[in-house]
mmCIF file of C-alpha atoms and ligand atoms in Angstrom:
data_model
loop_
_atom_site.group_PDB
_atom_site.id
_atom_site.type_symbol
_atom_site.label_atom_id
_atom_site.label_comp_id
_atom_site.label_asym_id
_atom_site.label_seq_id
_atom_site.Cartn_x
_atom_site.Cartn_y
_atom_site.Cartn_z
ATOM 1 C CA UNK A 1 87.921 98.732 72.564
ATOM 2 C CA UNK A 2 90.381 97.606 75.232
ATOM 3 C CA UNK A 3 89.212 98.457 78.537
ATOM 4 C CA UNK A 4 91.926 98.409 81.395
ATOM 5 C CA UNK A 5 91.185 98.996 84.979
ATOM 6 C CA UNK A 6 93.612 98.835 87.632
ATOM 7 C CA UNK A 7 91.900 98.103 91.341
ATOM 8 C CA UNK A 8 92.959 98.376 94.528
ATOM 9 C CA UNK A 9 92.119 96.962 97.696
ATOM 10 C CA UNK A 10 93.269 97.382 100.742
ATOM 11 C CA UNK A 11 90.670 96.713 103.163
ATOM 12 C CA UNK A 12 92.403 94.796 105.697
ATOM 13 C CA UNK A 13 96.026 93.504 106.028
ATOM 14 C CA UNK A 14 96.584 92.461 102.328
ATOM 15 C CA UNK A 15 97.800 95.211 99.852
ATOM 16 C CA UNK A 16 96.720 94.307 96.538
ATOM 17 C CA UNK A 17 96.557 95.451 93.273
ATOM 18 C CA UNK A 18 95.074 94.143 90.140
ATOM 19 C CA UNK A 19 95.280 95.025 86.204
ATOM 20 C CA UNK A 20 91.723 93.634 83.847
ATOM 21 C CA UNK A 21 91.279 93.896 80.305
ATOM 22 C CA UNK A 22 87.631 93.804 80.232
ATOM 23 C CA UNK A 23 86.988 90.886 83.041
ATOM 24 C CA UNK A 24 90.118 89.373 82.356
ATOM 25 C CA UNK A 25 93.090 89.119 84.746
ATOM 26 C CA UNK A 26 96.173 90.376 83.261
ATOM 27 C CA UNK A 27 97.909 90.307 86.459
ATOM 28 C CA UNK A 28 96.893 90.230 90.438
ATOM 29 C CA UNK A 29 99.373 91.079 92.476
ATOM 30 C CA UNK A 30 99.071 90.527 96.618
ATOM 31 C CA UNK A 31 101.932 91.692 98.947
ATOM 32 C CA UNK A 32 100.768 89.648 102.871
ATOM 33 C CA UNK A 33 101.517 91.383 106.084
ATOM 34 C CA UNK A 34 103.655 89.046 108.177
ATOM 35 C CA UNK A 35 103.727 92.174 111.245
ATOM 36 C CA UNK A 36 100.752 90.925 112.410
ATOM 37 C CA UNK A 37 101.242 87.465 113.432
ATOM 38 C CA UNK A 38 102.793 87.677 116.509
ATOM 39 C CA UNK A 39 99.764 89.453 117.654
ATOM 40 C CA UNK A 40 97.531 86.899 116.857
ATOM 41 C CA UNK A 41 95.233 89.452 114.922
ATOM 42 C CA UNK A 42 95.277 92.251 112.630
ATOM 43 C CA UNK A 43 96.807 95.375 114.415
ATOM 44 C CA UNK A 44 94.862 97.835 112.656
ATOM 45 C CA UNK A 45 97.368 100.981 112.704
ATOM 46 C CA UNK A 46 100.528 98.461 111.993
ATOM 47 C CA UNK A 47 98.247 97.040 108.858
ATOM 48 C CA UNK A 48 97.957 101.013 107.663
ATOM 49 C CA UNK A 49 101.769 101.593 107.555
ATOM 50 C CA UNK A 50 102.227 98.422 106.031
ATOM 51 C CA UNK A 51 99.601 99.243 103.415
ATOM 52 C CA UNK A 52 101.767 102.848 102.876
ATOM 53 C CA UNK A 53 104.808 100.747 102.241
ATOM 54 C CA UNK A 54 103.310 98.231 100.246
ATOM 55 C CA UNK A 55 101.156 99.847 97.639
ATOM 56 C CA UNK A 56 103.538 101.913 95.093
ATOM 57 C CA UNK A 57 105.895 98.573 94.756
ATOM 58 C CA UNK A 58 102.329 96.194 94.489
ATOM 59 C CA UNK A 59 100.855 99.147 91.643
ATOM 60 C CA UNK A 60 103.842 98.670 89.529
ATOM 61 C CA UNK A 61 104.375 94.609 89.906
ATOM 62 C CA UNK A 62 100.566 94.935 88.773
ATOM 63 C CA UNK A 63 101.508 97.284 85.304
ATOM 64 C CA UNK A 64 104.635 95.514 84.715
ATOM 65 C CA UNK A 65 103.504 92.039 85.041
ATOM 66 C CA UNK A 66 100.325 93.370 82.888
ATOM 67 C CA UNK A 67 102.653 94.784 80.359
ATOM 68 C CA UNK A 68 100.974 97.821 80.464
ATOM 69 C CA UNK A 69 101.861 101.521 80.729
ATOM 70 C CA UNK A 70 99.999 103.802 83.584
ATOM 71 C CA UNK A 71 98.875 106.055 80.659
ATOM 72 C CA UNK A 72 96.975 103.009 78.874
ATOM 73 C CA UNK A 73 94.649 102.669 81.824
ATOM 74 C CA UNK A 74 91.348 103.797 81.591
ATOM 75 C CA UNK A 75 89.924 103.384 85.201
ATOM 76 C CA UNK A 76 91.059 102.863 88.804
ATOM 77 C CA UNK A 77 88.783 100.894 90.988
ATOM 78 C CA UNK A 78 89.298 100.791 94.311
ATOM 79 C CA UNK A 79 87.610 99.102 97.607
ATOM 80 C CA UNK A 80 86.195 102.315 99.494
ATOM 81 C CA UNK A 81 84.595 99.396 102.227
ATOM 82 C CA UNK A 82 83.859 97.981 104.204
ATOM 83 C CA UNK A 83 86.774 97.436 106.196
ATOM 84 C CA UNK A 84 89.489 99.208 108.781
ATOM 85 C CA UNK A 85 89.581 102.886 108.167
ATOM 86 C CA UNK A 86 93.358 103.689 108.447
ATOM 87 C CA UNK A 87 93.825 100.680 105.896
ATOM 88 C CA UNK A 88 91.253 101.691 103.569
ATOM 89 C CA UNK A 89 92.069 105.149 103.213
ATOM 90 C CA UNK A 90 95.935 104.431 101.815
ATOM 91 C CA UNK A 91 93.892 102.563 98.567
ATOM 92 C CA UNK A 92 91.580 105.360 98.660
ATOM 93 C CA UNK A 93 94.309 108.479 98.473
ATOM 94 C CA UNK A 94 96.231 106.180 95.950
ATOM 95 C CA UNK A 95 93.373 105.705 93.966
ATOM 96 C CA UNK A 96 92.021 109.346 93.577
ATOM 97 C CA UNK A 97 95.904 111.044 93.140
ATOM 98 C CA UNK A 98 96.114 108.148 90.214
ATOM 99 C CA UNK A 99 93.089 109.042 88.640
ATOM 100 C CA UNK A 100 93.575 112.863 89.416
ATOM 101 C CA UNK A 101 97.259 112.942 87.869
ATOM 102 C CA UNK A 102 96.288 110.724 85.059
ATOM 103 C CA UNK A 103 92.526 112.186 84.241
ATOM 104 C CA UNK A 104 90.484 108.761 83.978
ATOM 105 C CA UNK A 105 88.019 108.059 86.412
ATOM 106 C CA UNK A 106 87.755 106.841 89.608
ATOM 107 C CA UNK A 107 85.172 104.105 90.506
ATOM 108 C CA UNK A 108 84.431 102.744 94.048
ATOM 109 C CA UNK A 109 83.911 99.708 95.220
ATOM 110 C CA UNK A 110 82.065 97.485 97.644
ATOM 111 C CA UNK A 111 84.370 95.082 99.497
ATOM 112 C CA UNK A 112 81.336 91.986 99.894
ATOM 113 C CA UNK A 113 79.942 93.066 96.603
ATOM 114 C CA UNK A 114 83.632 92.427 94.743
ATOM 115 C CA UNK A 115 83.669 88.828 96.575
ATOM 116 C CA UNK A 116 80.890 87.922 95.032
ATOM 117 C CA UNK A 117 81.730 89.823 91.673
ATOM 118 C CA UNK A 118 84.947 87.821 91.282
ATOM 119 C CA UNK A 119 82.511 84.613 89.760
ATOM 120 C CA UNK A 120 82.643 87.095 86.593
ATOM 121 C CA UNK A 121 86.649 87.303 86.455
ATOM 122 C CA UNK A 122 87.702 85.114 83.222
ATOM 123 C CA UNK A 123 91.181 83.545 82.589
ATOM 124 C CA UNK A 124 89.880 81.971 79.742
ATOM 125 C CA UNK A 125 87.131 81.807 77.136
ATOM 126 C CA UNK A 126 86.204 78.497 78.896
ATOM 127 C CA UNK A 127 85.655 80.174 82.311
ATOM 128 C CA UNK A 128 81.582 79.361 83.821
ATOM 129 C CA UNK A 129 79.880 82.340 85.142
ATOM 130 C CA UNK A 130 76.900 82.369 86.870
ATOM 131 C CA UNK A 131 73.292 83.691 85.727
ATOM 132 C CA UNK A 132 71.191 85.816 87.517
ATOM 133 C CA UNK A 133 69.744 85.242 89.905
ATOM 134 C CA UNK A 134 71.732 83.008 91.755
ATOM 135 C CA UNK A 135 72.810 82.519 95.373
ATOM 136 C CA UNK A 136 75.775 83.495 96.734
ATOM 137 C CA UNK A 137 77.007 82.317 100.606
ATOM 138 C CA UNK A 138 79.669 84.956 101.430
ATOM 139 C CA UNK A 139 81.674 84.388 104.012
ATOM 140 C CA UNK A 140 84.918 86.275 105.329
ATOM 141 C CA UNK A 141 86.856 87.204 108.514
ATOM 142 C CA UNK A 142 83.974 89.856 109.282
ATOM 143 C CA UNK A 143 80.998 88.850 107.286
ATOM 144 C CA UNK A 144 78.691 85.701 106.761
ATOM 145 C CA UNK A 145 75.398 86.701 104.272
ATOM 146 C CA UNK A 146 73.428 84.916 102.359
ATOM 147 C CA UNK A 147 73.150 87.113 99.249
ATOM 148 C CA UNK A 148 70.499 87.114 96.565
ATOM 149 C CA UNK A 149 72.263 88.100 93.767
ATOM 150 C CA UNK A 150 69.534 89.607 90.946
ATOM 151 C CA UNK A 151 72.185 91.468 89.004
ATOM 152 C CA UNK A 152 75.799 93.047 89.173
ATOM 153 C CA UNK A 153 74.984 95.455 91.834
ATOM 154 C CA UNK A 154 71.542 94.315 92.358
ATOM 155 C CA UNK A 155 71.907 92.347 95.863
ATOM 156 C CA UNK A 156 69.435 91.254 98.462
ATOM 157 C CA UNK A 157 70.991 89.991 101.676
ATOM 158 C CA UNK A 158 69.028 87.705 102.918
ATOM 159 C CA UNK A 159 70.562 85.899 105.727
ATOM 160 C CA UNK A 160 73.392 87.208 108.179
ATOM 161 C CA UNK A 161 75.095 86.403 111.464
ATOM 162 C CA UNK A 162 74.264 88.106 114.419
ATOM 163 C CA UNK A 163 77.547 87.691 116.191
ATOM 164 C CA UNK A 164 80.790 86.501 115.095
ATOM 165 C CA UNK A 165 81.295 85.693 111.084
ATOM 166 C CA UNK A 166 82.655 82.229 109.900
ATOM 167 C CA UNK A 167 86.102 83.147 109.526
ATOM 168 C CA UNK A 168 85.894 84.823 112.525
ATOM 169 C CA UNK A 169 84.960 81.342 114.512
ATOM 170 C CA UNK A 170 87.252 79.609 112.313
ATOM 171 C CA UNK A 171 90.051 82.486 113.873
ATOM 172 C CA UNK A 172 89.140 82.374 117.468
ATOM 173 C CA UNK A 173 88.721 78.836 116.871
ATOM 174 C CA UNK A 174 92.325 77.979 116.148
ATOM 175 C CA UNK A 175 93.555 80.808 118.868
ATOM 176 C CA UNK A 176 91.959 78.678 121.285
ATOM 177 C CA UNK A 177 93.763 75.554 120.464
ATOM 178 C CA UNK A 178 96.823 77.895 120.565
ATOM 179 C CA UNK A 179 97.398 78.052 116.853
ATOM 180 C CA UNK A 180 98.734 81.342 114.968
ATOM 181 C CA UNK A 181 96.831 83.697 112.881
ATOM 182 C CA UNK A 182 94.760 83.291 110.748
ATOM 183 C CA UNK A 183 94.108 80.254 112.024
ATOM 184 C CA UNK A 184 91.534 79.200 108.839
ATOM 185 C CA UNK A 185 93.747 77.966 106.413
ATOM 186 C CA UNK A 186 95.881 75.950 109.616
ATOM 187 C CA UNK A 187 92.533 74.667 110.309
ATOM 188 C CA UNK A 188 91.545 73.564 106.761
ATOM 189 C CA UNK A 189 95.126 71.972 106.216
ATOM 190 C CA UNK A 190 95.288 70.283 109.780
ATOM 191 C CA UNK A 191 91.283 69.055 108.979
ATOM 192 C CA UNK A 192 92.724 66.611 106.819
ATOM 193 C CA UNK A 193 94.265 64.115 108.897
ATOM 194 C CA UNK A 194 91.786 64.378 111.265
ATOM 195 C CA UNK A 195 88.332 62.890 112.158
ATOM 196 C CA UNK A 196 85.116 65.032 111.712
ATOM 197 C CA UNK A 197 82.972 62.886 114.006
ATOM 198 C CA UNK A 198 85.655 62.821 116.748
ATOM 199 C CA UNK A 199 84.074 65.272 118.645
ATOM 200 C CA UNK A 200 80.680 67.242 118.884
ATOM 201 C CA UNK A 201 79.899 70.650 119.010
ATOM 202 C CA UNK A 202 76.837 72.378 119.919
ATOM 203 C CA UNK A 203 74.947 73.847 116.663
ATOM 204 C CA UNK A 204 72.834 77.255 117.108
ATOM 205 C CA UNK A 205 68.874 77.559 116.776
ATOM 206 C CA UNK A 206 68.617 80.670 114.926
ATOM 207 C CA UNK A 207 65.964 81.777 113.424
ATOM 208 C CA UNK A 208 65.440 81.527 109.146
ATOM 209 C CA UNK A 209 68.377 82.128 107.201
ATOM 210 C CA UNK A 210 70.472 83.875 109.885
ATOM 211 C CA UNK A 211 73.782 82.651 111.574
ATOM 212 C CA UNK A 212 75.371 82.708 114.917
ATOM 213 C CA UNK A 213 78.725 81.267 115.767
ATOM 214 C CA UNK A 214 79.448 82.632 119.331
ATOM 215 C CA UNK A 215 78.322 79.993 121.086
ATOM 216 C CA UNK A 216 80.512 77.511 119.121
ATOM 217 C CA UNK A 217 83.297 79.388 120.215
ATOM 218 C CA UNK A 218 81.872 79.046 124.315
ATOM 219 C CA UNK A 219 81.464 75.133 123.333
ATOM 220 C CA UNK A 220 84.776 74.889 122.135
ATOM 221 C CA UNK A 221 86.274 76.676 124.590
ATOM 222 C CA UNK A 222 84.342 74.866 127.917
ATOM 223 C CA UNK A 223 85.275 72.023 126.037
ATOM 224 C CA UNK A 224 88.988 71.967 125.882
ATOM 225 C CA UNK A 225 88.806 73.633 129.438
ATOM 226 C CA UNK A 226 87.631 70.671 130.861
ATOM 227 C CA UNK A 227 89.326 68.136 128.847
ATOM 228 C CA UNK A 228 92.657 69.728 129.644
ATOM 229 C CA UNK A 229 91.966 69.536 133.420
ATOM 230 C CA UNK A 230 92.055 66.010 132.905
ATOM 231 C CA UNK A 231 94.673 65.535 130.421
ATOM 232 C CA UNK A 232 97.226 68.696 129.752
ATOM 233 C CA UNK A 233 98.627 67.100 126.548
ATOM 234 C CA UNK A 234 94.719 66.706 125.120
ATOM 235 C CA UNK A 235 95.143 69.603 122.419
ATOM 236 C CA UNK A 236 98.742 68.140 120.937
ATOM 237 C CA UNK A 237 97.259 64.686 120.867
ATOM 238 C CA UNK A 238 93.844 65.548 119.415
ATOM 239 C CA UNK A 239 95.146 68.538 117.178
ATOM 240 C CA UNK A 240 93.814 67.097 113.730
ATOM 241 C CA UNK A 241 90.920 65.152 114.910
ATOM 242 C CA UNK A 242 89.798 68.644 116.356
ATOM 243 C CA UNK A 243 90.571 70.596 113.559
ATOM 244 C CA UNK A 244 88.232 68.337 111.391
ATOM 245 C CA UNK A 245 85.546 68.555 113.969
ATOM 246 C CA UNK A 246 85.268 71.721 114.349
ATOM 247 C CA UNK A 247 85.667 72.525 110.102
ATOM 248 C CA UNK A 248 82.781 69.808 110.209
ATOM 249 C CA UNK A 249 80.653 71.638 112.758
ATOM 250 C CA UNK A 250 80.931 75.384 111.120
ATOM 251 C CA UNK A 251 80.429 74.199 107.254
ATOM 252 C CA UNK A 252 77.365 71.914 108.639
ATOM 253 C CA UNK A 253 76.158 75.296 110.176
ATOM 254 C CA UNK A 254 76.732 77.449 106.750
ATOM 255 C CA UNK A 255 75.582 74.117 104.424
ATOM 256 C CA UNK A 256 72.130 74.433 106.341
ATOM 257 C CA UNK A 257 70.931 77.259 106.062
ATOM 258 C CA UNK A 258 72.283 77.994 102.658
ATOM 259 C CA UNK A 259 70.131 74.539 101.453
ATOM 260 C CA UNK A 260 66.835 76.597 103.480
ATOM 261 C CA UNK A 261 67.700 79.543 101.303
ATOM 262 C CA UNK A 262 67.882 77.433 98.231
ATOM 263 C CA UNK A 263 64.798 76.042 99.252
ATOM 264 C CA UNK A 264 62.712 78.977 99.931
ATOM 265 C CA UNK A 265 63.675 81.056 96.754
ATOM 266 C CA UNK A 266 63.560 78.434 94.313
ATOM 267 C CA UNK A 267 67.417 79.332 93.303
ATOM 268 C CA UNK A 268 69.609 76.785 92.561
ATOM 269 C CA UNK A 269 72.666 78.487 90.744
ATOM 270 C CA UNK A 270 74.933 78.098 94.323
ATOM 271 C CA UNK A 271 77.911 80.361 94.653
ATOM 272 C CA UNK A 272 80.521 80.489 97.732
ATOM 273 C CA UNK A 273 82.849 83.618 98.203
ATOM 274 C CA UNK A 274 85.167 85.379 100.213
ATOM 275 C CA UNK A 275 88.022 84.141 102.217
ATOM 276 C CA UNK A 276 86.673 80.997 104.186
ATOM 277 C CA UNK A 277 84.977 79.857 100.382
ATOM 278 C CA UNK A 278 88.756 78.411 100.210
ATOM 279 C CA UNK A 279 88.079 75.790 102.489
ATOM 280 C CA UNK A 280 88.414 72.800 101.370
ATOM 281 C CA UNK A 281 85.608 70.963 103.842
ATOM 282 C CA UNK A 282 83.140 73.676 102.018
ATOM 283 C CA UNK A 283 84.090 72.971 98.749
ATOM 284 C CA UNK A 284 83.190 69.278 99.652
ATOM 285 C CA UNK A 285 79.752 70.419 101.350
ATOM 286 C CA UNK A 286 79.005 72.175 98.063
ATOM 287 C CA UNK A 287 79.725 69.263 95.727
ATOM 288 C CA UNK A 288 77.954 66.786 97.514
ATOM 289 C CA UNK A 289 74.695 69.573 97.185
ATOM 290 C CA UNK A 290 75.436 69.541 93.981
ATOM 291 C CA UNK A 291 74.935 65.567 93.450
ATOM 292 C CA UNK A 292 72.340 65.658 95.917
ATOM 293 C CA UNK A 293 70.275 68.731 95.332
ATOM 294 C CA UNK A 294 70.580 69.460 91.362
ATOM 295 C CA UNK A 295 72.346 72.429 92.342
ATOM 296 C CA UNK A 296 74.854 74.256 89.823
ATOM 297 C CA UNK A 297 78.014 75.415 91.777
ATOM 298 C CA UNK A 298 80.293 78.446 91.663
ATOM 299 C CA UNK A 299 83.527 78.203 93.970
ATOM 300 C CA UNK A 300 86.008 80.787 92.956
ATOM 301 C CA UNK A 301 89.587 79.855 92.932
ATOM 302 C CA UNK A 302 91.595 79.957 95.891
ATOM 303 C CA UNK A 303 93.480 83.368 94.791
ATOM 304 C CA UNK A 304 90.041 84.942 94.408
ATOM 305 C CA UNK A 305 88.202 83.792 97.426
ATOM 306 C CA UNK A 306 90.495 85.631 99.757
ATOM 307 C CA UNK A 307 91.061 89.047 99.745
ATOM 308 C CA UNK A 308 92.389 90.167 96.338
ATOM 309 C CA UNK A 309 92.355 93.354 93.845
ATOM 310 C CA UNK A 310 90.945 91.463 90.496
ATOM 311 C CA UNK A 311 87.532 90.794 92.212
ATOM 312 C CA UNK A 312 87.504 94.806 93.271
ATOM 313 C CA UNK A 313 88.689 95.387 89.203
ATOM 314 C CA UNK A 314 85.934 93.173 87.964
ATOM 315 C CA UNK A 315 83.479 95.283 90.254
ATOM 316 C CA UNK A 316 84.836 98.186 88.867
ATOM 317 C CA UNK A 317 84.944 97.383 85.060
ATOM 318 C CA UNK A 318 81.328 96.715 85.434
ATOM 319 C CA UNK A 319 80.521 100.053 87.187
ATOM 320 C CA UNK A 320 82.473 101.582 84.509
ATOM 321 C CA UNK A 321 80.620 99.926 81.797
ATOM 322 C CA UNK A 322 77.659 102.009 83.272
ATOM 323 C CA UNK A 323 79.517 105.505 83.701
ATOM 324 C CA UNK A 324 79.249 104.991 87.564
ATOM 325 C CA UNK A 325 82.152 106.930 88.422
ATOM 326 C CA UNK A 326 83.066 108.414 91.919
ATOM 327 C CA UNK A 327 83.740 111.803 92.948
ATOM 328 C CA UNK A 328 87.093 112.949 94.221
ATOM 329 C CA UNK A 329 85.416 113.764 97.287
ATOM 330 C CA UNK A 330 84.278 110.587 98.787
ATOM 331 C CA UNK A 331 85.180 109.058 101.968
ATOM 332 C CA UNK A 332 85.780 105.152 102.820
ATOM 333 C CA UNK A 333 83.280 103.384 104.871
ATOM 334 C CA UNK A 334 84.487 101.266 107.699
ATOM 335 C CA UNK A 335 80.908 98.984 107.860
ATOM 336 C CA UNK A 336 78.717 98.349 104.817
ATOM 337 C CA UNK A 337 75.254 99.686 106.805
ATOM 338 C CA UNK A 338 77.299 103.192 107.291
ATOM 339 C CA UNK A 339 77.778 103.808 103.245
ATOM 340 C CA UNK A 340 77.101 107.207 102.266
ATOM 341 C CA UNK A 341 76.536 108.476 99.101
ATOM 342 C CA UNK A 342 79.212 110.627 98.007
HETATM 343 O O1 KG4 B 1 87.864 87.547 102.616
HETATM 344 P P1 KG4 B 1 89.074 87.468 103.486
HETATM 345 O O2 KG4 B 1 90.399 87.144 102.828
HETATM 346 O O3 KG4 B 1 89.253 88.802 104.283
HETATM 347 C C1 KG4 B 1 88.153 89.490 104.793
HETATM 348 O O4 KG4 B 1 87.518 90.242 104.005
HETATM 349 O O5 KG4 B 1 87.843 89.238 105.991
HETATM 350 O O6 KG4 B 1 88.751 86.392 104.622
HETATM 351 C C2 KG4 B 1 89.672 86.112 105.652
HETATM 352 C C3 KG4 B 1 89.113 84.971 106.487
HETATM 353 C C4 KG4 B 1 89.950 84.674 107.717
HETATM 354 O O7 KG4 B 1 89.077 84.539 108.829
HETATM 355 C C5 KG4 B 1 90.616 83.343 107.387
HETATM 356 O O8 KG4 B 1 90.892 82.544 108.508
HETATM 357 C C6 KG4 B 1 89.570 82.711 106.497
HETATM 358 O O9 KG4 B 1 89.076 83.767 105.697
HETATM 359 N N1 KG4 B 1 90.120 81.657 105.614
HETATM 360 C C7 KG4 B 1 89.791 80.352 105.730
HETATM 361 C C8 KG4 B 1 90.545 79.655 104.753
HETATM 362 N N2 KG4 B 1 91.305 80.573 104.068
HETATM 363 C C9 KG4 B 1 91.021 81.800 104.614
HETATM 364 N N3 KG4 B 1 88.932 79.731 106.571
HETATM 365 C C10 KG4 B 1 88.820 78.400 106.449
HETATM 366 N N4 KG4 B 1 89.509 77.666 105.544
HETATM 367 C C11 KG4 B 1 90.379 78.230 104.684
HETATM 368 N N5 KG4 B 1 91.045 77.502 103.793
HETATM 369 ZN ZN1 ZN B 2 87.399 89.941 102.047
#
């Protein structure tokens, strides 16, 4: 039989929406908020309108594109959280009036969970998916876990940050050196004319597999505080060679303890995922492990590390696979230790 899920995801300030036969991508279709740049962050009731304007135009790009009809689907899947509240309940009221009007069933979704997930979206017969268990290092704009992945919705965190996530230091990073919003991929793309060794930042001691990245954000910050006393002109005429040192200083932080993890569980299947897995400095740290260490990698392509409704799909086919279907009742979750069961 030919399954067809449509997902959903609107956990942040991307509207997205996705159409799978089985696990693979008939269309994924992502509309960007610009409204939120001039703010230099996501303006969480701006990114909610946005989402109500978005998502009926994004639903039917996804079925046309597809080439499907709304009565041939058999599932909506849709990210419940974690994420910002106002955003995540437009996908959620979409989702259940969709399922509602066209009887199929709803299925929800786990926002971190469908990162990882997305290493089991195919484009092609050819497409390499990982086994369990592997390791997956997912890192966003408000997460950074080590995950211990022993099956599809079998996870084990077993590392986190205690402060600020990756993309979060990448963010305030780039805000710092007076750079717009999100300041990642600005970073990644300016990183490459620069010099990773150019400058030094101080690395955290933190204990096992957990993270911290505020304090690279004080270093960087002190740093170009006093530099600019002396020079005022020291950010324009340092701009790449910063960029790269700081990109080095962050992946050398995630590469670390991800190779302790590795380490301590034996696991050497090695996935990335979620929106900073697109950068490029990463992608190098993980193929040098992989020459170095014998490990096996998994880095998703760039239009399925960050946010995107074929990852929350591929969640969802699997869920429906197992009849895990969600009642009409159910509320979204703004952090992933505040899920209830519905
Ligand atoms: O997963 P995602 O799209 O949204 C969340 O669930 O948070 O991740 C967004 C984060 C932002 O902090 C953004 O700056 C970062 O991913 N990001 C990158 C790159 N592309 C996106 N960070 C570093 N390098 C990139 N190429
Ligand atoms: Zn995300």
């Amino acid at each position: 039989m030919n399954t067809y899920i449509l997902g959903i995801e609107s956990s942040c300030d991307d509207t997205s929406a996705a159409v799978l036969q089985g696990t693979k991508v008939l269309s994924n279709v992502i509309a960007n908020q610009q409204v939120h740049e001039k703010y230099g962050g996501v303006v969480p009731e701006l990114a909610s309108r946005a989402h109500q304007q978005n998502i009926i135009p994004v639903i039917e790009a996804a079925l046309k594109e597809a080439n499907i009809e709304k009565k041939q689907v058999n599932a909506v899947a849709f990210t419940r959280g974690p994420g910002l509240l106002g955003s995540l309940l437009v996908g959620t009221s979409f989702a259940k009036a969709f399922a509602l009007s066209m009887n199929i069933p709803l299925v929800e979704v786990d926002h971190m969970q469908a990162h990882i997930l997305a290493h089991f979206i195919t484009e092609n017969d050819q497409s390499k998916t990982p086994d369990f268990p592997f390791l997956c290092l997912t890192v966003s704009g408000g997460h950074t876990q080590i995950v211990k992945v022993n099956d599809y919705f079998n996870m084990e965190i077993i590392g986190k940050t205690i402060d600020d996530a990756a993309g979060e230091a990448f963010d305030k990073a780039a805000k710092i050196m007076g750079l717009p919003y999100p300041g990642g991929p600005l970073i990644d793309k300016l990183a490459k004319e620069g010099n990773p060794q150019a400058f030094s930042f101080s690395e955290p001691r933190i204990q096992e597999l957990d993270y911290s990245f505020s304090g690279l954000k004080t270093s960087i910050l002190y740093f170009l505080r006093d530099q600019l006393r002396i020079d005022s002109d020291f950010i324009t005429k340092n701009k790449a060679d910063l960029c790269a040192s700081i990109q080095h200083t962050i992946v050398d932080i995630l590469m670390k303890k991800l190779k302790l993890a590795s380490i301590q569980t034996g696991i050497k299947q090695v996935a990335i995922a979620g929106g900073v897995s697109a950068n490029s400095g990463l992608h190098s740290a993980m193929q040098d492990a992989e020459k170095e260490l014998g490990w096996t990698i998994f880095i998703p392509k760039i239009s399925y590390s960050t946010d995107n409704a074929a990852m929350i799909a591929v969640a969802g086919y699997y869920k429906f696979l197992n009849k895990e279907f969600a009642a009409q009742s159910l509320t979204p979750y703004a952090r992933q230790s505040s899920k209830k069961s519905s």
